[in-house]
mmCIF file with all atom_site columns, C-alpha atoms in Angstrom:
data_model
loop_
_atom_site.group_PDB
_atom_site.id
_atom_site.type_symbol
_atom_site.label_atom_id
_atom_site.label_alt_id
_atom_site.label_comp_id
_atom_site.label_asym_id
_atom_site.label_entity_id
_atom_site.label_seq_id
_atom_site.pdbx_PDB_ins_code
_atom_site.Cartn_x
_atom_site.Cartn_y
_atom_site.Cartn_z
_atom_site.occupancy
_atom_site.B_iso_or_equiv
_atom_site.pdbx_formal_charge
_atom_site.auth_seq_id
_atom_site.auth_comp_id
_atom_site.auth_asym_id
_atom_site.auth_atom_id
_atom_site.pdbx_PDB_model_num
ATOM 1   C CA . UNK Q 1 1   ? -12.961 -42.701 -30.454 1.00 81.00 ? 1   UNK Q CA 1
ATOM 2   C CA . UNK Q 1 2   ? -10.436 -43.603 -27.496 1.00 81.00 ? 2   UNK Q CA 1
ATOM 3   C CA . UNK Q 1 3   ? -7.281  -43.232 -29.829 1.00 82.00 ? 3   UNK Q CA 1
ATOM 4   C CA . UNK Q 1 4   ? -9.167  -39.913 -31.559 1.00 85.00 ? 4   UNK Q CA 1
ATOM 5   C CA . UNK Q 1 5   ? -10.246 -38.003 -27.720 1.00 84.00 ? 5   UNK Q CA 1
ATOM 6   C CA . UNK Q 1 6   ? -6.837  -38.619 -26.580 1.00 81.00 ? 6   UNK Q CA 1
ATOM 7   C CA . UNK Q 1 7   ? -5.161  -37.332 -29.588 1.00 86.00 ? 7   UNK Q CA 1
ATOM 8   C CA . UNK Q 1 8   ? -7.422  -35.230 -31.162 1.00 91.00 ? 8   UNK Q CA 1
ATOM 9   C CA . UNK Q 1 9   ? -6.704  -32.917 -27.788 1.00 87.00 ? 9   UNK Q CA 1
ATOM 10  C CA . UNK Q 1 10  ? -3.235  -33.301 -28.305 1.00 89.00 ? 10  UNK Q CA 1
ATOM 11  C CA . UNK Q 1 11  ? -3.927  -32.136 -31.395 1.00 91.00 ? 11  UNK Q CA 1
ATOM 12  C CA . UNK Q 1 12  ? -5.558  -29.096 -30.215 1.00 91.00 ? 12  UNK Q CA 1
ATOM 13  C CA . UNK Q 1 13  ? -2.889  -28.425 -26.650 1.00 92.00 ? 13  UNK Q CA 1
ATOM 14  C CA . UNK Q 1 14  ? 0.038   -28.148 -29.450 1.00 93.00 ? 14  UNK Q CA 1
ATOM 15  C CA . UNK Q 1 15  ? -1.576  -25.810 -31.597 1.00 92.00 ? 15  UNK Q CA 1
ATOM 16  C CA . UNK Q 1 16  ? -3.525  -28.246 -34.581 1.00 92.00 ? 16  UNK Q CA 1
ATOM 17  C CA . UNK Q 1 17  ? -6.295  -24.980 -35.081 1.00 92.00 ? 17  UNK Q CA 1
ATOM 18  C CA . UNK Q 1 18  ? -10.172 -26.702 -33.863 1.00 92.00 ? 18  UNK Q CA 1
ATOM 19  C CA . UNK Q 1 19  ? -10.953 -26.101 -37.632 1.00 94.00 ? 19  UNK Q CA 1
ATOM 20  C CA . UNK Q 1 20  ? -8.867  -28.933 -39.547 1.00 92.00 ? 20  UNK Q CA 1
ATOM 21  C CA . UNK Q 1 21  ? -9.456  -31.110 -35.911 1.00 93.00 ? 21  UNK Q CA 1
ATOM 22  C CA . UNK Q 1 22  ? -13.296 -30.730 -36.650 1.00 92.00 ? 22  UNK Q CA 1
ATOM 23  C CA . UNK Q 1 23  ? -12.827 -31.615 -40.518 1.00 93.00 ? 23  UNK Q CA 1
ATOM 24  C CA . UNK Q 1 24  ? -11.168 -34.403 -39.975 1.00 89.00 ? 24  UNK Q CA 1
ATOM 25  C CA . UNK Q 1 25  ? -13.309 -35.449 -37.944 1.00 90.00 ? 25  UNK Q CA 1
ATOM 26  C CA . UNK Q 1 26  ? -16.279 -35.106 -39.744 1.00 91.00 ? 26  UNK Q CA 1
ATOM 27  C CA . UNK Q 1 27  ? -14.181 -35.971 -42.552 1.00 89.00 ? 27  UNK Q CA 1
ATOM 28  C CA . UNK Q 1 28  ? -15.025 -32.832 -44.690 1.00 93.00 ? 28  UNK Q CA 1
ATOM 29  C CA . UNK Q 1 29  ? -12.705 -30.200 -46.528 1.00 93.00 ? 29  UNK Q CA 1
ATOM 30  C CA . UNK Q 1 30  ? -10.439 -29.291 -45.684 1.00 92.00 ? 30  UNK Q CA 1
ATOM 31  C CA . UNK Q 1 31  ? -9.198  -25.613 -44.082 1.00 95.00 ? 31  UNK Q CA 1
ATOM 32  C CA . UNK Q 1 32  ? -6.047  -24.510 -45.946 1.00 94.00 ? 32  UNK Q CA 1
ATOM 33  C CA . UNK Q 1 33  ? -2.955  -25.414 -44.803 1.00 94.00 ? 33  UNK Q CA 1
ATOM 34  C CA . UNK Q 1 34  ? 1.050   -24.757 -44.802 1.00 93.00 ? 34  UNK Q CA 1
ATOM 35  C CA . UNK Q 1 35  ? 2.963   -26.526 -46.530 1.00 95.00 ? 35  UNK Q CA 1
ATOM 36  C CA . UNK Q 1 36  ? 4.178   -28.256 -44.708 1.00 95.00 ? 36  UNK Q CA 1
ATOM 37  C CA . UNK Q 1 37  ? 0.583   -29.260 -42.781 1.00 93.00 ? 37  UNK Q CA 1
ATOM 38  C CA . UNK Q 1 38  ? -0.215  -29.898 -46.378 1.00 94.00 ? 38  UNK Q CA 1
ATOM 39  C CA . UNK Q 1 39  ? 2.379   -32.545 -46.238 1.00 97.00 ? 39  UNK Q CA 1
ATOM 40  C CA . UNK Q 1 40  ? 1.481   -34.576 -43.691 1.00 95.00 ? 40  UNK Q CA 1
ATOM 41  C CA . UNK Q 1 41  ? -2.102  -35.264 -43.131 1.00 93.00 ? 41  UNK Q CA 1
ATOM 42  C CA . UNK Q 1 42  ? -1.918  -36.149 -47.633 1.00 94.00 ? 42  UNK Q CA 1
ATOM 43  C CA . UNK Q 1 43  ? 0.655   -38.906 -45.868 1.00 97.00 ? 43  UNK Q CA 1
ATOM 44  C CA . UNK Q 1 44  ? -0.882  -39.753 -43.570 1.00 95.00 ? 44  UNK Q CA 1
ATOM 45  C CA . UNK Q 1 45  ? -4.224  -39.764 -44.802 1.00 92.00 ? 45  UNK Q CA 1
ATOM 46  C CA . UNK Q 1 46  ? -3.317  -42.053 -47.802 1.00 95.00 ? 46  UNK Q CA 1
ATOM 47  C CA . UNK Q 1 47  ? -1.456  -44.180 -46.233 1.00 94.00 ? 47  UNK Q CA 1
ATOM 48  C CA . UNK Q 1 48  ? -4.251  -45.079 -44.117 1.00 92.00 ? 48  UNK Q CA 1
ATOM 49  C CA . UNK Q 1 49  ? -7.038  -45.036 -46.628 1.00 93.00 ? 49  UNK Q CA 1
ATOM 50  C CA . UNK Q 1 50  ? -5.132  -46.675 -48.503 1.00 96.00 ? 50  UNK Q CA 1
ATOM 51  C CA . UNK Q 1 51  ? -1.909  -48.548 -47.569 1.00 93.00 ? 51  UNK Q CA 1
ATOM 52  C CA . UNK Q 1 52  ? -0.279  -46.851 -49.997 1.00 95.00 ? 52  UNK Q CA 1
ATOM 53  C CA . UNK Q 1 53  ? 1.952   -43.258 -50.227 1.00 96.00 ? 53  UNK Q CA 1
ATOM 54  C CA . UNK Q 1 54  ? 1.542   -41.998 -53.319 1.00 97.00 ? 54  UNK Q CA 1
ATOM 55  C CA . UNK Q 1 55  ? 4.813   -40.631 -55.389 1.00 97.00 ? 55  UNK Q CA 1
ATOM 56  C CA . UNK Q 1 56  ? 2.811   -37.332 -55.500 1.00 96.00 ? 56  UNK Q CA 1
ATOM 57  C CA . UNK Q 1 57  ? 2.627   -37.566 -51.090 1.00 97.00 ? 57  UNK Q CA 1
ATOM 58  C CA . UNK Q 1 58  ? 6.277   -39.081 -51.365 1.00 97.00 ? 58  UNK Q CA 1
ATOM 59  C CA . UNK Q 1 59  ? 7.559   -36.391 -52.933 1.00 97.00 ? 59  UNK Q CA 1
ATOM 60  C CA . UNK Q 1 60  ? 5.288   -33.430 -50.699 1.00 97.00 ? 60  UNK Q CA 1
ATOM 61  C CA . UNK Q 1 61  ? 6.908   -35.055 -47.131 1.00 97.00 ? 61  UNK Q CA 1
ATOM 62  C CA . UNK Q 1 62  ? 9.849   -35.072 -49.074 1.00 97.00 ? 62  UNK Q CA 1
ATOM 63  C CA . UNK Q 1 63  ? 10.477  -31.650 -49.616 1.00 97.00 ? 63  UNK Q CA 1
ATOM 64  C CA . UNK Q 1 64  ? 9.287   -30.401 -46.738 1.00 97.00 ? 64  UNK Q CA 1
ATOM 65  C CA . UNK Q 1 65  ? 11.125  -32.954 -44.825 1.00 98.00 ? 65  UNK Q CA 1
ATOM 66  C CA . UNK Q 1 66  ? 13.923  -34.124 -46.225 1.00 98.00 ? 66  UNK Q CA 1
ATOM 67  C CA . UNK Q 1 67  ? 14.833  -38.242 -46.817 1.00 97.00 ? 67  UNK Q CA 1
ATOM 68  C CA . UNK Q 1 68  ? 14.808  -38.962 -43.141 1.00 98.00 ? 68  UNK Q CA 1
ATOM 69  C CA . UNK Q 1 69  ? 11.824  -36.543 -42.494 1.00 98.00 ? 69  UNK Q CA 1
ATOM 70  C CA . UNK Q 1 70  ? 9.924   -38.598 -44.466 1.00 97.00 ? 70  UNK Q CA 1
ATOM 71  C CA . UNK Q 1 71  ? 11.068  -41.190 -43.656 1.00 97.00 ? 71  UNK Q CA 1
ATOM 72  C CA . UNK Q 1 72  ? 10.058  -41.526 -40.010 1.00 98.00 ? 72  UNK Q CA 1
ATOM 73  C CA . UNK Q 1 73  ? 6.731   -39.680 -40.441 1.00 97.00 ? 73  UNK Q CA 1
ATOM 74  C CA . UNK Q 1 74  ? 6.582   -43.162 -41.740 1.00 96.00 ? 74  UNK Q CA 1
ATOM 75  C CA . UNK Q 1 75  ? 7.390   -44.806 -38.882 1.00 97.00 ? 75  UNK Q CA 1
ATOM 76  C CA . UNK Q 1 76  ? 5.632   -42.674 -36.530 1.00 95.00 ? 76  UNK Q CA 1
ATOM 77  C CA . UNK Q 1 77  ? 2.061   -43.534 -38.786 1.00 95.00 ? 77  UNK Q CA 1
ATOM 78  C CA . UNK Q 1 78  ? 3.365   -47.380 -38.630 1.00 94.00 ? 78  UNK Q CA 1
ATOM 79  C CA . UNK Q 1 79  ? 3.818   -46.855 -34.572 1.00 94.00 ? 79  UNK Q CA 1
ATOM 80  C CA . UNK Q 1 80  ? 0.673   -44.824 -34.286 1.00 89.00 ? 80  UNK Q CA 1
ATOM 81  C CA . UNK Q 1 81  ? -1.110  -47.719 -36.465 1.00 91.00 ? 81  UNK Q CA 1
ATOM 82  C CA . UNK Q 1 82  ? 0.005   -50.592 -33.888 1.00 92.00 ? 82  UNK Q CA 1
ATOM 83  C CA . UNK Q 1 83  ? -0.654  -48.989 -31.040 1.00 88.00 ? 83  UNK Q CA 1
ATOM 84  C CA . UNK Q 1 84  ? -4.386  -47.876 -32.346 1.00 85.00 ? 84  UNK Q CA 1
ATOM 85  C CA . UNK Q 1 85  ? -4.770  -51.950 -33.017 1.00 88.00 ? 85  UNK Q CA 1
ATOM 86  C CA . UNK Q 1 86  ? -3.724  -52.816 -29.521 1.00 89.00 ? 86  UNK Q CA 1
ATOM 87  C CA . UNK Q 1 87  ? -5.665  -50.409 -28.307 1.00 85.00 ? 87  UNK Q CA 1
ATOM 88  C CA . UNK Q 1 88  ? -8.519  -51.249 -30.778 1.00 83.00 ? 88  UNK Q CA 1
ATOM 89  C CA . UNK Q 1 89  ? -7.829  -55.140 -29.661 1.00 88.00 ? 89  UNK Q CA 1
ATOM 90  C CA . UNK Q 1 90  ? -8.883  -53.916 -25.645 1.00 86.00 ? 90  UNK Q CA 1
ATOM 91  C CA . UNK Q 1 91  ? -12.961 -53.609 -24.004 1.00 76.00 ? 91  UNK Q CA 1
ATOM 92  C CA . UNK Q 1 92  ? -11.557 -49.552 -23.478 1.00 78.00 ? 92  UNK Q CA 1
ATOM 93  C CA . UNK Q 1 93  ? -13.762 -46.597 -22.420 1.00 81.00 ? 93  UNK Q CA 1
ATOM 94  C CA . UNK Q 1 94  ? -14.037 -43.727 -22.834 1.00 82.00 ? 94  UNK Q CA 1
ATOM 95  C CA . UNK Q 1 95  ? -12.335 -41.302 -19.766 1.00 79.00 ? 95  UNK Q CA 1
ATOM 96  C CA . UNK Q 1 96  ? -14.942 -39.394 -17.678 1.00 83.00 ? 96  UNK Q CA 1
ATOM 97  C CA . UNK Q 1 97  ? -13.883 -36.061 -18.329 1.00 83.00 ? 97  UNK Q CA 1
ATOM 98  C CA . UNK Q 1 98  ? -13.349 -36.618 -22.316 1.00 82.00 ? 98  UNK Q CA 1
ATOM 99  C CA . UNK Q 1 99  ? -13.325 -33.191 -23.982 1.00 80.00 ? 99  UNK Q CA 1
ATOM 100 C CA . UNK Q 1 100 ? -13.960 -34.141 -27.446 1.00 84.00 ? 100 UNK Q CA 1
ATOM 101 C CA . UNK Q 1 101 ? -17.471 -34.454 -29.427 1.00 85.00 ? 101 UNK Q CA 1
ATOM 102 C CA . UNK Q 1 102 ? -17.613 -39.196 -30.537 1.00 83.00 ? 102 UNK Q CA 1
ATOM 103 C CA . UNK Q 1 103 ? -16.827 -39.619 -33.887 1.00 84.00 ? 103 UNK Q CA 1
ATOM 104 C CA . UNK Q 1 104 ? -19.583 -40.139 -36.517 1.00 84.00 ? 104 UNK Q CA 1
ATOM 105 C CA . UNK Q 1 105 ? -19.356 -43.682 -36.879 1.00 73.00 ? 105 UNK Q CA 1
#
């Protein structure tokens, strides 16, 4: 919950559509996305759900961001995983001024 609350609000502030944030939160069908957004979401969903990335997701990332960009995307997701594990190892409270609804459990 802590990780979601922090990053969902940041995503909205960075220009990610509310519809995309909500679809990710609710794990429902995603709205139409630009090719670069779709490549990141597909890569990330595969990375976190299966701990692997298919050739199709890799290729979509490669076409959007180049070889270095897709490697950096993998590194960013790996770093995010590390930080999430660290946060989850502590009993962190949600901020009193949180703006995002809780994740469905």
